[in-house]
PDB file of C-alpha atoms in Angstrom:
ATOM      1  CA  ALA A  21    -114.937-213.466 -42.647  1.00 67.00           C
ATOM      2  CA  GLN A  22    -113.178-210.324 -43.548  1.00 77.00           C
ATOM      3  CA  LYS A  23    -115.538-207.280 -43.138  1.00 90.00           C
ATOM      4  CA  ILE A  24    -113.533-205.207 -45.533  1.00 96.00           C
ATOM      5  CA  THR A  25    -111.774-206.622 -48.625  1.00 96.00           C
ATOM      6  CA  GLN A  26    -109.406-204.763 -50.881  1.00 97.00           C
ATOM      7  CA  THR A  27    -108.215-207.078 -53.469  1.00 96.00           C
ATOM      8  CA  GLN A  28    -105.637-204.711 -55.076  1.00 97.00           C
ATOM      9  CA  PRO A  29    -102.329-204.552 -53.227  1.00 95.00           C
ATOM     10  CA  GLY A  30    -100.961-201.959 -55.828  1.00 96.00           C
ATOM     11  CA  MET A  31    -102.376-199.951 -58.496  1.00 97.00           C
ATOM     12  CA  PHE A  32    -100.546-197.678 -61.279  1.00 98.00           C
ATOM     13  CA  VAL A  33    -102.374-194.813 -63.045  1.00 98.00           C
ATOM     14  CA  GLN A  34    -100.953-192.209 -65.440  1.00 98.00           C
ATOM     15  CA  GLU A  35    -101.203-188.562 -64.286  1.00 98.00           C
ATOM     16  CA  LYS A  36    -104.451-186.961 -65.342  1.00 97.00           C
ATOM     17  CA  GLU A  37    -106.133-190.199 -65.852  1.00 98.00           C
ATOM     18  CA  ALA A  38    -108.999-191.804 -63.642  1.00 98.00           C
ATOM     19  CA  VAL A  39    -108.669-194.813 -61.341  1.00 98.00           C
ATOM     20  CA  THR A  40    -110.969-197.037 -59.553  1.00 98.00           C
ATOM     21  CA  LEU A  41    -109.898-198.750 -56.154  1.00 98.00           C
ATOM     22  CA  ASP A  42    -111.942-201.653 -55.328  1.00 98.00           C
ATOM     23  CA  CYS A  43    -113.501-202.337 -51.941  1.00 98.00           C
ATOM     24  CA  THR A  44    -116.152-204.975 -50.839  1.00 97.00           C
ATOM     25  CA  TYR A  45    -117.754-205.178 -47.512  1.00 97.00           C
ATOM     26  CA  ASP A  46    -119.494-207.860 -45.533  1.00 95.00           C
ATOM     27  CA  THR A  47    -122.176-206.985 -42.890  1.00 92.00           C
ATOM     28  CA  SER A  48    -125.556-208.117 -41.813  1.00 91.00           C
ATOM     29  CA  ASP A  49    -126.405-204.642 -40.353  1.00 90.00           C
ATOM     30  CA  GLN A  50    -128.816-202.508 -42.035  1.00 91.00           C
ATOM     31  CA  SER A  51    -127.084-199.152 -40.899  1.00 90.00           C
ATOM     32  CA  TYR A  52    -123.546-198.879 -41.686  1.00 92.00           C
ATOM     33  CA  GLY A  53    -121.121-196.323 -42.985  1.00 92.00           C
ATOM     34  CA  LEU A  54    -118.324-196.619 -45.484  1.00 95.00           C
ATOM     35  CA  PHE A  55    -115.178-194.454 -45.515  1.00 95.00           C
ATOM     36  CA  TRP A  56    -112.122-194.020 -47.580  1.00 97.00           C
ATOM     37  CA  TYR A  57    -108.917-192.749 -46.055  1.00 97.00           C
ATOM     38  CA  LYS A  58    -105.658-191.889 -47.795  1.00 97.00           C
ATOM     39  CA  GLN A  59    -102.318-192.433 -45.858  1.00 96.00           C
ATOM     40  CA  PRO A  60     -99.260-190.740 -47.400  1.00 95.00           C
ATOM     41  CA  SER A  61     -95.718-191.751 -46.488  1.00 92.00           C
ATOM     42  CA  SER A  62     -95.919-189.405 -43.537  1.00 90.00           C
ATOM     43  CA  GLY A  63     -98.387-191.869 -41.897  1.00 91.00           C
ATOM     44  CA  GLU A  64    -101.318-189.605 -41.197  1.00 92.00           C
ATOM     45  CA  MET A  65    -104.825-190.719 -42.144  1.00 94.00           C
ATOM     46  CA  ILE A  66    -106.651-188.291 -44.271  1.00 95.00           C
ATOM     47  CA  PHE A  67    -110.382-188.628 -44.458  1.00 94.00           C
ATOM     48  CA  LEU A  68    -111.500-188.571 -48.163  1.00 97.00           C
ATOM     49  CA  ILE A  69    -115.130-189.562 -48.502  1.00 96.00           C
ATOM     50  CA  TYR A  70    -118.140-191.110 -46.651  1.00 94.00           C
ATOM     51  CA  GLN A  71    -121.204-193.063 -47.780  1.00 95.00           C
ATOM     52  CA  GLY A  72    -124.099-194.086 -45.548  1.00 92.00           C
ATOM     53  CA  SER A  73    -125.883-197.219 -46.204  1.00 93.00           C
ATOM     54  CA  TYR A  74    -129.172-195.297 -46.472  1.00 92.00           C
ATOM     55  CA  ASP A  75    -127.824-192.722 -48.839  1.00 91.00           C
ATOM     56  CA  GLU A  76    -129.263-193.125 -52.355  1.00 89.00           C
ATOM     57  CA  GLN A  77    -126.810-190.830 -54.215  1.00 94.00           C
ATOM     58  CA  ASN A  78    -123.185-191.764 -54.529  1.00 96.00           C
ATOM     59  CA  ALA A  79    -120.998-189.473 -52.415  1.00 96.00           C
ATOM     60  CA  THR A  80    -118.634-187.113 -54.283  1.00 97.00           C
ATOM     61  CA  GLU A  81    -116.040-184.920 -52.726  1.00 96.00           C
ATOM     62  CA  GLY A  82    -114.145-182.952 -55.393  1.00 97.00           C
ATOM     63  CA  ARG A  83    -112.209-185.394 -57.568  1.00 98.00           C
ATOM     64  CA  TYR A  84    -113.232-188.320 -55.384  1.00 98.00           C
ATOM     65  CA  SER A  85    -116.475-190.263 -55.786  1.00 98.00           C
ATOM     66  CA  LEU A  86    -117.601-193.381 -54.271  1.00 98.00           C
ATOM     67  CA  ASN A  87    -119.298-195.803 -56.472  1.00 97.00           C
ATOM     68  CA  PHE A  88    -121.868-197.502 -53.951  1.00 97.00           C
ATOM     69  CA  GLN A  89    -123.383-200.630 -55.126  1.00 96.00           C
ATOM     70  CA  LYS A  90    -125.413-201.969 -52.192  1.00 95.00           C
ATOM     71  CA  ALA A  91    -126.622-205.281 -53.705  1.00 94.00           C
ATOM     72  CA  ARG A  92    -123.076-206.161 -54.522  1.00 96.00           C
ATOM     73  CA  LYS A  93    -121.814-204.754 -51.293  1.00 96.00           C
ATOM     74  CA  SER A  94    -119.187-202.849 -52.901  1.00 97.00           C
ATOM     75  CA  ALA A  95    -117.821-199.261 -52.394  1.00 98.00           C
ATOM     76  CA  ASN A  96    -115.379-198.471 -54.952  1.00 98.00           C
ATOM     77  CA  LEU A  97    -113.431-195.158 -54.810  1.00 98.00           C
ATOM     78  CA  VAL A  98    -112.872-193.243 -58.154  1.00 98.00           C
ATOM     79  CA  ILE A  99    -110.282-190.726 -58.292  1.00 98.00           C
ATOM     80  CA  SER A 100    -110.538-188.605 -61.375  1.00 97.00           C
ATOM     81  CA  ALA A 101    -107.708-186.448 -62.950  1.00 97.00           C
ATOM     82  CA  SER A 102    -105.001-188.153 -60.915  1.00 98.00           C
ATOM     83  CA  GLN A 103    -102.313-186.004 -59.605  1.00 98.00           C
ATOM     84  CA  LEU A 104     -98.678-187.035 -58.503  1.00 97.00           C
ATOM     85  CA  GLY A 105     -99.719-186.012 -54.928  1.00 97.00           C
ATOM     86  CA  ASP A 106    -102.406-188.849 -55.032  1.00 98.00           C
ATOM     87  CA  SER A 107     -99.596-191.488 -54.740  1.00 98.00           C
ATOM     88  CA  ALA A 108    -100.317-193.016 -51.296  1.00 97.00           C
ATOM     89  CA  MET A 109    -101.946-195.966 -49.566  1.00 97.00           C
ATOM     90  CA  TYR A 110    -105.699-195.919 -49.651  1.00 98.00           C
ATOM     91  CA  PHE A 111    -107.824-197.640 -46.938  1.00 97.00           C
ATOM     92  CA  CYS A 112    -111.432-198.550 -47.250  1.00 97.00           C
ATOM     93  CA  ALA A 113    -113.192-198.757 -43.885  1.00 95.00           C
ATOM     94  CA  MET A 114    -116.600-199.600 -42.469  1.00 94.00           C
ATOM     95  CA  ARG A 115    -118.575-198.826 -39.301  1.00 91.00           C
ATOM     96  CA  GLU A 116    -121.583-200.904 -38.399  1.00 89.00           C
ATOM     97  CA  GLY A 117    -124.397-199.038 -36.688  1.00 79.00           C
ATOM     98  CA  ILE A 118    -124.665-195.230 -37.088  1.00 63.00           C
ATOM     99  CA  THR A 119    -124.661-193.869 -33.585  1.00 59.00           C
ATOM    100  CA  GLY A 120    -122.667-195.112 -30.639  1.00 50.00           C
ATOM    101  CA  ALA A 121    -118.886-195.834 -30.114  1.00 59.00           C
ATOM    102  CA  ASN A 122    -118.511-198.501 -32.857  1.00 75.00           C
ATOM    103  CA  ASN A 123    -115.073-198.509 -34.392  1.00 80.00           C
ATOM    104  CA  LEU A 124    -113.869-198.702 -37.939  1.00 88.00           C
ATOM    105  CA  PHE A 125    -112.917-201.980 -39.597  1.00 90.00           C
ATOM    106  CA  PHE A 126    -110.198-201.336 -42.132  1.00 94.00           C
ATOM    107  CA  GLY A 127    -109.182-203.141 -45.288  1.00 95.00           C
ATOM    108  CA  THR A 128    -105.682-204.044 -46.070  1.00 94.00           C
ATOM    109  CA  GLY A 129    -105.128-201.063 -48.314  1.00 96.00           C
ATOM    110  CA  THR A 130    -104.122-200.352 -51.860  1.00 97.00           C
ATOM    111  CA  ARG A 131    -100.929-198.552 -52.698  1.00 97.00           C
ATOM    112  CA  LEU A 132    -101.566-196.201 -55.552  1.00 98.00           C
ATOM    113  CA  THR A 133     -98.655-194.916 -57.827  1.00 98.00           C
ATOM    114  CA  VAL A 134     -99.330-192.007 -60.023  1.00 98.00           C
ATOM    115  CA  ILE A 135     -96.898-192.005 -62.973  1.00 97.00           C
ATOM    116  CA  PRO A 136     -95.944-188.730 -64.567  1.00 95.00           C
TER     117      PRO A 136
ATOM    118  CA  GLY B  24    -112.664-181.100 -41.039  1.00 66.00           C
ATOM    119  CA  ALA B  25    -112.149-181.617 -37.416  1.00 73.00           C
ATOM    120  CA  VAL B  26    -108.605-181.584 -36.100  1.00 89.00           C
ATOM    121  CA  VAL B  27    -107.073-184.395 -33.967  1.00 94.00           C
ATOM    122  CA  SER B  28    -103.677-183.645 -32.744  1.00 95.00           C
ATOM    123  CA  GLN B  29    -101.282-186.344 -31.501  1.00 96.00           C
ATOM    124  CA  HIS B  30     -97.957-185.873 -29.853  1.00 96.00           C
ATOM    125  CA  PRO B  31     -95.042-186.765 -30.049  1.00 97.00           C
ATOM    126  CA  SER B  32     -94.703-187.765 -33.841  1.00 96.00           C
ATOM    127  CA  ARG B  33     -91.743-189.793 -33.124  1.00 97.00           C
ATOM    128  CA  VAL B  34     -90.096-191.116 -30.176  1.00 97.00           C
ATOM    129  CA  ILE B  35     -87.097-193.247 -29.436  1.00 97.00           C
ATOM    130  CA  CYS B  36     -86.560-194.932 -26.207  1.00 96.00           C
ATOM    131  CA  LYS B  37     -84.526-197.452 -24.355  1.00 96.00           C
ATOM    132  CA  SER B  38     -85.904-200.840 -23.476  1.00 97.00           C
ATOM    133  CA  GLY B  39     -87.647-200.755 -20.171  1.00 96.00           C
ATOM    134  CA  THR B  40     -88.844-197.115 -20.180  1.00 97.00           C
ATOM    135  CA  SER B  41     -92.296-196.101 -20.368  1.00 97.00           C
ATOM    136  CA  VAL B  42     -93.602-193.730 -23.175  1.00 97.00           C
ATOM    137  CA  LYS B  43     -96.724-191.645 -23.129  1.00 97.00           C
ATOM    138  CA  ILE B  44     -98.522-190.550 -26.266  1.00 98.00           C
ATOM    139  CA  GLU B  45    -101.078-187.724 -26.131  1.00 97.00           C
ATOM    140  CA  CYS B  46    -104.138-187.523 -28.421  1.00 96.00           C
ATOM    141  CA  ARG B  47    -106.301-184.228 -28.335  1.00 95.00           C
ATOM    142  CA  SER B  48    -109.389-183.158 -30.014  1.00 93.00           C
ATOM    143  CA  LEU B  49    -108.712-179.614 -30.803  1.00 92.00           C
ATOM    144  CA  ASP B  50    -112.114-178.172 -32.067  1.00 89.00           C
ATOM    145  CA  PHE B  51    -114.574-180.705 -30.641  1.00 89.00           C
ATOM    146  CA  GLN B  52    -115.310-182.653 -27.616  1.00 89.00           C
ATOM    147  CA  ALA B  53    -114.869-186.491 -27.921  1.00 87.00           C
ATOM    148  CA  THR B  54    -116.530-188.807 -25.314  1.00 83.00           C
ATOM    149  CA  THR B  55    -114.822-191.697 -27.315  1.00 87.00           C
ATOM    150  CA  MET B  56    -111.388-192.025 -28.824  1.00 91.00           C
ATOM    151  CA  PHE B  57    -109.792-194.992 -30.443  1.00 93.00           C
ATOM    152  CA  TRP B  58    -106.230-196.090 -30.378  1.00 96.00           C
ATOM    153  CA  TYR B  59    -104.759-198.027 -33.273  1.00 96.00           C
ATOM    154  CA  ARG B  60    -101.443-199.775 -34.122  1.00 96.00           C
ATOM    155  CA  GLN B  61    -100.050-200.163 -37.532  1.00 95.00           C
ATOM    156  CA  PHE B  62     -97.220-202.455 -38.547  1.00 90.00           C
ATOM    157  CA  PRO B  63     -95.157-201.719 -41.629  1.00 87.00           C
ATOM    158  CA  LYS B  64     -97.059-202.223 -44.864  1.00 85.00           C
ATOM    159  CA  GLN B  65    -100.143-203.395 -42.843  1.00 89.00           C
ATOM    160  CA  SER B  66    -103.525-202.143 -42.025  1.00 92.00           C
ATOM    161  CA  LEU B  67    -104.585-200.316 -38.813  1.00 93.00           C
ATOM    162  CA  MET B  68    -105.470-202.699 -35.976  1.00 93.00           C
ATOM    163  CA  LEU B  69    -107.885-201.330 -33.128  1.00 93.00           C
ATOM    164  CA  MET B  70    -106.037-201.583 -29.812  1.00 95.00           C
ATOM    165  CA  ALA B  71    -108.642-200.034 -27.480  1.00 94.00           C
ATOM    166  CA  THR B  72    -111.503-197.843 -27.236  1.00 91.00           C
ATOM    167  CA  SER B  73    -110.935-194.936 -24.751  1.00 88.00           C
ATOM    168  CA  ASN B  74    -114.101-193.823 -22.956  1.00 84.00           C
ATOM    169  CA  GLU B  75    -113.965-190.377 -21.110  1.00 84.00           C
ATOM    170  CA  GLY B  76    -114.479-190.805 -17.390  1.00 83.00           C
ATOM    171  CA  SER B  77    -114.456-194.650 -17.413  1.00 85.00           C
ATOM    172  CA  LYS B  78    -112.068-197.495 -18.209  1.00 89.00           C
ATOM    173  CA  ALA B  79    -110.985-198.256 -21.730  1.00 92.00           C
ATOM    174  CA  THR B  80    -112.378-201.096 -23.667  1.00 92.00           C
ATOM    175  CA  TYR B  81    -109.441-203.351 -24.949  1.00 95.00           C
ATOM    176  CA  GLU B  82    -109.498-205.535 -27.875  1.00 93.00           C
ATOM    177  CA  GLN B  83    -108.752-209.262 -27.707  1.00 93.00           C
ATOM    178  CA  GLY B  84    -104.897-209.849 -27.223  1.00 93.00           C
ATOM    179  CA  VAL B  85    -103.879-206.385 -26.222  1.00 95.00           C
ATOM    180  CA  GLU B  86    -102.441-206.207 -22.728  1.00 94.00           C
ATOM    181  CA  LYS B  87    -104.092-203.540 -20.814  1.00 93.00           C
ATOM    182  CA  ASP B  88    -101.393-203.393 -18.132  1.00 95.00           C
ATOM    183  CA  LYS B  89     -98.786-202.884 -20.969  1.00 96.00           C
ATOM    184  CA  PHE B  90    -100.952-200.175 -22.919  1.00 97.00           C
ATOM    185  CA  LEU B  91    -102.484-197.905 -20.343  1.00 96.00           C
ATOM    186  CA  ILE B  92    -105.212-195.583 -21.615  1.00 94.00           C
ATOM    187  CA  ASN B  93    -106.396-192.642 -19.669  1.00 91.00           C
ATOM    188  CA  HIS B  94    -109.333-190.410 -21.032  1.00 90.00           C
ATOM    189  CA  ALA B  95    -109.356-187.750 -18.418  1.00 83.00           C
ATOM    190  CA  SER B  96    -111.168-185.105 -20.085  1.00 89.00           C
ATOM    191  CA  LEU B  97    -113.318-184.753 -23.277  1.00 89.00           C
ATOM    192  CA  THR B  98    -110.580-183.378 -25.252  1.00 92.00           C
ATOM    193  CA  LEU B  99    -107.573-185.579 -24.026  1.00 94.00           C
ATOM    194  CA  SER B 100    -106.695-189.325 -24.268  1.00 94.00           C
ATOM    195  CA  THR B 101    -103.216-190.609 -23.530  1.00 95.00           C
ATOM    196  CA  LEU B 102    -101.650-193.892 -24.292  1.00 97.00           C
ATOM    197  CA  THR B 103     -98.702-195.130 -22.121  1.00 97.00           C
ATOM    198  CA  VAL B 104     -96.649-197.887 -23.292  1.00 97.00           C
ATOM    199  CA  THR B 105     -95.216-199.142 -20.121  1.00 97.00           C
ATOM    200  CA  SER B 106     -91.813-201.053 -20.016  1.00 96.00           C
ATOM    201  CA  ALA B 107     -91.350-200.781 -23.647  1.00 96.00           C
ATOM    202  CA  HIS B 108     -89.562-203.499 -25.464  1.00 96.00           C
ATOM    203  CA  PRO B 109     -88.412-203.606 -29.101  1.00 96.00           C
ATOM    204  CA  GLU B 110     -91.467-205.563 -30.152  1.00 95.00           C
ATOM    205  CA  ASP B 111     -93.552-202.614 -29.102  1.00 96.00           C
ATOM    206  CA  SER B 112     -91.838-200.589 -31.813  1.00 96.00           C
ATOM    207  CA  SER B 113     -94.685-199.586 -34.246  1.00 96.00           C
ATOM    208  CA  PHE B 114     -96.923-196.751 -35.516  1.00 96.00           C
ATOM    209  CA  TYR B 115     -99.527-195.761 -33.129  1.00 97.00           C
ATOM    210  CA  ILE B 116    -102.415-193.504 -34.215  1.00 97.00           C
ATOM    211  CA  CYS B 117    -105.384-192.227 -32.437  1.00 96.00           C
ATOM    212  CA  SER B 118    -108.753-191.298 -33.679  1.00 94.00           C
ATOM    213  CA  ALA B 119    -111.936-189.494 -32.539  1.00 91.00           C
ATOM    214  CA  ARG B 120    -115.352-188.531 -33.809  1.00 82.00           C
ATOM    215  CA  PRO B 121    -117.146-185.341 -33.105  1.00 78.00           C
ATOM    216  CA  GLY B 122    -120.380-186.001 -31.390  1.00 68.00           C
ATOM    217  CA  LEU B 123    -122.916-187.840 -33.302  1.00 62.00           C
ATOM    218  CA  LYS B 124    -121.327-187.129 -36.708  1.00 65.00           C
ATOM    219  CA  ASN B 125    -120.058-190.124 -38.677  1.00 74.00           C
ATOM    220  CA  ILE B 126    -116.701-188.969 -39.811  1.00 85.00           C
ATOM    221  CA  GLN B 127    -113.762-190.306 -37.712  1.00 88.00           C
ATOM    222  CA  TYR B 128    -110.641-188.083 -37.825  1.00 91.00           C
ATOM    223  CA  PHE B 129    -107.131-189.229 -37.021  1.00 94.00           C
ATOM    224  CA  GLY B 130    -104.178-187.885 -35.401  1.00 95.00           C
ATOM    225  CA  ALA B 131    -100.868-187.759 -37.396  1.00 94.00           C
ATOM    226  CA  GLY B 132     -99.622-190.857 -35.603  1.00 96.00           C
ATOM    227  CA  THR B 133     -96.485-191.674 -33.422  1.00 97.00           C
ATOM    228  CA  ARG B 134     -93.664-193.624 -34.536  1.00 96.00           C
ATOM    229  CA  LEU B 135     -92.106-195.480 -31.529  1.00 97.00           C
ATOM    230  CA  SER B 136     -88.802-197.106 -31.825  1.00 97.00           C
ATOM    231  CA  VAL B 137     -87.619-199.053 -28.739  1.00 97.00           C
ATOM    232  CA  LEU B 138     -83.856-199.804 -28.669  1.00 95.00           C
TER     233      LEU B 138
END
């Protein structure tokens, strides 16, 4: 089974509007971390936001917030007040366990296009 | 956030040659670094986990003799693509995590084109 599922291959949003990018995950671990990364056309992976499995509050970083619903195993990214520079690929990722050298499992990504 | 530097950003080489890609953690020490490969319009696939002072751990299906990884210090890991062939053309990206912190930072990636 896929550990990370992103069901939206592409999304469009009007500039200045908010958009939600979906992500569901699958793990039997109690301790895990969820991440969102942005990959512009240049290729670099830019860290956006992190949510730990034991964090009770939804993570927020500026215009980014993570809608964490543990029972549903979802970790949707919400981008508020979209900007043209937000157009990029967005990847949801998970690491099982908190310490150690465990790697990240990535979803297939969502391509976001912000329309002027 | 922490900085991971990857070099070169782009390389074009002839078939049969070897290419070395460097990954450095600039402001932190990394006992573990990760090497990923990304095909066009696809997600990142983990190739191997690089461990400082010991052998790398390769994912299933990744040829360790083809993709040599050396993690000689706490701030440098290298990936050498030996005897490169056109099918090795891809985007390679490294990643590291500062100590016990959870955030994993990525280099800018290396686009390899083998002619």
